[in-house]
PDB file of C-alpha atoms in Angstrom:
ATOM      1  CA  MET A   1      63.635  82.092-208.330  1.00 53.00           C
ATOM      2  CA  MET A   2      65.798  83.920-205.849  1.00 69.00           C
ATOM      3  CA  GLY A   3      66.798  82.208-202.651  1.00 87.00           C
ATOM      4  CA  LYS A   4      66.241  83.508-199.177  1.00 96.00           C
ATOM      5  CA  LYS A   5      67.795  86.893-198.463  1.00 98.00           C
ATOM      6  CA  ILE A   6      70.638  86.948-195.930  1.00 98.00           C
ATOM      7  CA  MET A   7      72.057  90.163-194.479  1.00 98.00           C
ATOM      8  CA  VAL A   8      75.717  89.810-193.478  1.00 98.00           C
ATOM      9  CA  ILE A   9      77.289  92.458-191.241  1.00 96.00           C
ATOM     10  CA  GLU A  10      80.972  91.654-190.850  1.00 95.00           C
ATOM     11  CA  ASP A  11      83.882  94.113-190.765  1.00 91.00           C
ATOM     12  CA  ASP A  12      86.596  91.607-191.677  1.00 93.00           C
ATOM     13  CA  THR A  13      86.785  91.649-195.491  1.00 95.00           C
ATOM     14  CA  ASP A  14      88.109  88.092-195.867  1.00 96.00           C
ATOM     15  CA  ILE A  15      85.478  86.607-193.565  1.00 96.00           C
ATOM     16  CA  ARG A  16      82.705  88.682-195.161  1.00 97.00           C
ATOM     17  CA  GLU A  17      83.714  87.641-198.694  1.00 98.00           C
ATOM     18  CA  THR A  18      83.988  83.977-197.650  1.00 97.00           C
ATOM     19  CA  ILE A  19      80.492  84.058-196.104  1.00 98.00           C
ATOM     20  CA  VAL A  20      79.044  85.757-199.197  1.00 98.00           C
ATOM     21  CA  TYR A  21      80.695  83.249-201.533  1.00 98.00           C
ATOM     22  CA  ALA A  22      79.553  80.230-199.523  1.00 98.00           C
ATOM     23  CA  LEU A  23      75.959  81.429-199.161  1.00 98.00           C
ATOM     24  CA  GLU A  24      75.610  82.529-202.786  1.00 97.00           C
ATOM     25  CA  ALA A  25      77.010  79.157-203.915  1.00 97.00           C
ATOM     26  CA  ASP A  26      74.258  77.553-201.824  1.00 95.00           C
ATOM     27  CA  GLY A  27      71.556  79.622-203.559  1.00 96.00           C
ATOM     28  CA  TYR A  28      71.047  82.476-201.105  1.00 97.00           C
ATOM     29  CA  GLU A  29      70.755  86.131-202.026  1.00 97.00           C
ATOM     30  CA  VAL A  30      73.309  87.962-199.876  1.00 98.00           C
ATOM     31  CA  ILE A  31      73.440  91.627-198.921  1.00 98.00           C
ATOM     32  CA  ALA A  32      76.731  92.264-197.144  1.00 98.00           C
ATOM     33  CA  SER A  33      78.108  95.264-195.305  1.00 96.00           C
ATOM     34  CA  GLU A  34      81.243  96.056-193.358  1.00 93.00           C
ATOM     35  CA  ASP A  35      79.264  97.989-190.753  1.00 90.00           C
ATOM     36  CA  ALA A  36      75.837  98.351-189.205  1.00 91.00           C
ATOM     37  CA  ARG A  37      74.759 101.366-191.254  1.00 91.00           C
ATOM     38  CA  ILE A  38      72.993  98.891-193.565  1.00 94.00           C
ATOM     39  CA  LEU A  39      70.480  98.330-190.768  1.00 95.00           C
ATOM     40  CA  LYS A  40      68.964 101.724-191.685  1.00 94.00           C
ATOM     41  CA  SER A  41      67.718  99.971-194.851  1.00 96.00           C
ATOM     42  CA  ILE A  42      66.386  96.863-193.102  1.00 97.00           C
ATOM     43  CA  HIS A  43      62.724  97.643-193.878  1.00 96.00           C
ATOM     44  CA  HIS A  44      63.559  98.052-197.571  1.00 97.00           C
ATOM     45  CA  ILE A  45      65.837  94.991-197.776  1.00 97.00           C
ATOM     46  CA  LYS A  46      63.567  92.695-195.715  1.00 97.00           C
ATOM     47  CA  PRO A  47      66.177  90.014-194.927  1.00 98.00           C
ATOM     48  CA  ASP A  48      65.122  86.479-194.015  1.00 98.00           C
ATOM     49  CA  LEU A  49      68.091  86.197-191.636  1.00 98.00           C
ATOM     50  CA  ILE A  50      70.910  88.385-190.279  1.00 98.00           C
ATOM     51  CA  LEU A  51      74.463  87.185-189.650  1.00 98.00           C
ATOM     52  CA  LEU A  52      75.856  89.786-187.275  1.00 97.00           C
ATOM     53  CA  ASP A  53      79.463  90.130-186.212  1.00 96.00           C
ATOM     54  CA  ASN A  54      79.694  91.027-182.528  1.00 94.00           C
ATOM     55  CA  TRP A  55      82.706  93.306-182.928  1.00 89.00           C
ATOM     56  CA  LEU A  56      82.310  95.999-185.595  1.00 81.00           C
ATOM     57  CA  SER A  57      85.548  97.950-185.401  1.00 69.00           C
ATOM     58  CA  ASP A  58      84.938 100.584-188.061  1.00 58.00           C
ATOM     59  CA  TRP A  59      81.461 101.752-187.192  1.00 52.00           C
ATOM     60  CA  LYS A  60      81.250 105.179-185.557  1.00 55.00           C
ATOM     61  CA  SER A  61      79.324 103.869-182.615  1.00 59.00           C
ATOM     62  CA  ASP A  62      79.918 102.011-179.409  1.00 64.00           C
ATOM     63  CA  ALA A  63      77.153  99.558-180.290  1.00 72.00           C
ATOM     64  CA  ASN A  64      78.281  95.965-180.729  1.00 90.00           C
ATOM     65  CA  GLY A  65      76.451  93.021-182.250  1.00 94.00           C
ATOM     66  CA  GLU A  66      74.859  92.099-178.956  1.00 94.00           C
ATOM     67  CA  GLN A  67      73.375  95.589-178.522  1.00 93.00           C
ATOM     68  CA  LEU A  68      72.278  95.827-182.158  1.00 95.00           C
ATOM     69  CA  SER A  69      70.643  92.404-181.930  1.00 97.00           C
ATOM     70  CA  ARG A  70      68.780  93.393-178.775  1.00 97.00           C
ATOM     71  CA  GLN A  71      67.535  96.587-180.499  1.00 96.00           C
ATOM     72  CA  LEU A  72      66.294  94.620-183.523  1.00 97.00           C
ATOM     73  CA  LYS A  73      64.633  91.963-181.345  1.00 98.00           C
ATOM     74  CA  SER A  74      62.946  94.673-179.240  1.00 97.00           C
ATOM     75  CA  ASP A  75      61.406  96.339-182.319  1.00 97.00           C
ATOM     76  CA  PRO A  76      58.091  94.723-183.327  1.00 98.00           C
ATOM     77  CA  THR A  77      58.827  95.423-187.015  1.00 97.00           C
ATOM     78  CA  THR A  78      62.121  93.450-186.966  1.00 98.00           C
ATOM     79  CA  SER A  79      61.753  91.066-184.027  1.00 98.00           C
ATOM     80  CA  HIS A  80      60.700  88.178-186.322  1.00 98.00           C
ATOM     81  CA  ILE A  81      64.003  88.192-188.264  1.00 98.00           C
ATOM     82  CA  PRO A  82      66.366  85.440-187.055  1.00 98.00           C
ATOM     83  CA  ILE A  83      69.732  86.821-185.916  1.00 98.00           C
ATOM     84  CA  ILE A  84      72.912  84.773-185.681  1.00 98.00           C
ATOM     85  CA  ILE A  85      75.758  86.407-183.733  1.00 97.00           C
ATOM     86  CA  VAL A  86      79.156  85.589-185.231  1.00 96.00           C
ATOM     87  CA  SER A  87      82.177  86.057-182.980  1.00 95.00           C
ATOM     88  CA  ALA A  88      85.409  84.639-181.640  1.00 93.00           C
ATOM     89  CA  VAL A  89      84.708  85.736-178.057  1.00 92.00           C
ATOM     90  CA  SER A  90      84.897  82.936-175.519  1.00 94.00           C
ATOM     91  CA  ASN A  91      81.510  83.820-173.991  1.00 96.00           C
ATOM     92  CA  ILE A  92      79.646  83.898-177.314  1.00 96.00           C
ATOM     93  CA  LYS A  93      76.702  81.912-175.912  1.00 97.00           C
ATOM     94  CA  GLU A  94      76.139  84.579-173.240  1.00 97.00           C
ATOM     95  CA  VAL A  95      76.615  87.356-175.813  1.00 96.00           C
ATOM     96  CA  ALA A  96      73.994  85.788-178.088  1.00 97.00           C
ATOM     97  CA  GLU A  97      71.572  85.301-175.173  1.00 97.00           C
ATOM     98  CA  GLY A  98      72.169  88.880-174.000  1.00 97.00           C
ATOM     99  CA  GLY A  99      71.375  90.131-177.493  1.00 97.00           C
ATOM    100  CA  LEU A 100      68.249  87.969-177.685  1.00 98.00           C
ATOM    101  CA  ALA A 101      69.805  86.400-180.807  1.00 98.00           C
ATOM    102  CA  ASP A 102      68.402  83.178-182.185  1.00 98.00           C
ATOM    103  CA  ASP A 103      71.768  81.415-182.312  1.00 98.00           C
ATOM    104  CA  PHE A 104      75.498  81.977-182.614  1.00 98.00           C
ATOM    105  CA  LEU A 105      78.406  80.865-184.765  1.00 97.00           C
ATOM    106  CA  ARG A 106      81.862  80.773-183.225  1.00 97.00           C
ATOM    107  CA  LYS A 107      84.837  81.999-185.276  1.00 96.00           C
ATOM    108  CA  PRO A 108      86.703  80.366-186.848  1.00 96.00           C
ATOM    109  CA  PHE A 109      83.865  78.319-188.289  1.00 96.00           C
ATOM    110  CA  ASP A 110      83.619  75.572-190.852  1.00 96.00           C
ATOM    111  CA  LEU A 111      81.615  76.543-193.947  1.00 97.00           C
ATOM    112  CA  LYS A 112      79.338  73.518-193.501  1.00 97.00           C
ATOM    113  CA  ASP A 113      78.460  74.838-190.024  1.00 97.00           C
ATOM    114  CA  LEU A 114      77.675  78.252-191.542  1.00 98.00           C
ATOM    115  CA  ILE A 115      75.353  76.683-194.125  1.00 97.00           C
ATOM    116  CA  TRP A 116      73.776  74.432-191.490  1.00 97.00           C
ATOM    117  CA  VAL A 117      72.903  77.271-189.120  1.00 97.00           C
ATOM    118  CA  VAL A 118      71.554  79.433-191.952  1.00 98.00           C
ATOM    119  CA  GLU A 119      69.432  76.567-193.290  1.00 96.00           C
ATOM    120  CA  ARG A 120      68.031  75.902-189.807  1.00 97.00           C
ATOM    121  CA  PHE A 121      66.471  79.373-189.753  1.00 97.00           C
ATOM    122  CA  THR A 122      65.532  79.797-193.431  1.00 96.00           C
ATOM    123  CA  HIS A 123      64.241  76.356-194.442  1.00 88.00           C
ATOM    124  CA  ASP A 124      60.491  76.473-194.814  1.00 70.00           C
ATOM    125  CA  GLY A 125      59.777  72.861-195.676  1.00 53.00           C
ATOM    126  CA  LYS A 126      60.262  73.130-199.438  1.00 42.00           C
TER     127      LYS A 126
END
């Protein structure tokens, strides 16, 4: 049985690979991307949770994680998907609230905190 499906959007290769490794080791199915273009496939992928970097340097858009989160939360077809904003910005709580995100994870983070926040939004009592 496959675990819950987590979409990771993170432009830093080391951080992205660390997140993927940690989540896969914990039994999650992970779909990772360095930019937000993967969101075009969101209805096909059907993630159970999105980990979204707030600063996506390589994407050909001015949209940041906060704006992308707000767009997803404003769309009735994706508003149910929990979104965790991941960032090193000092005002991450305000960024997450502005993006209507469900929670945030401040960089640098401990892997146990990553697993904890993901489990909070994907655990269904089993």
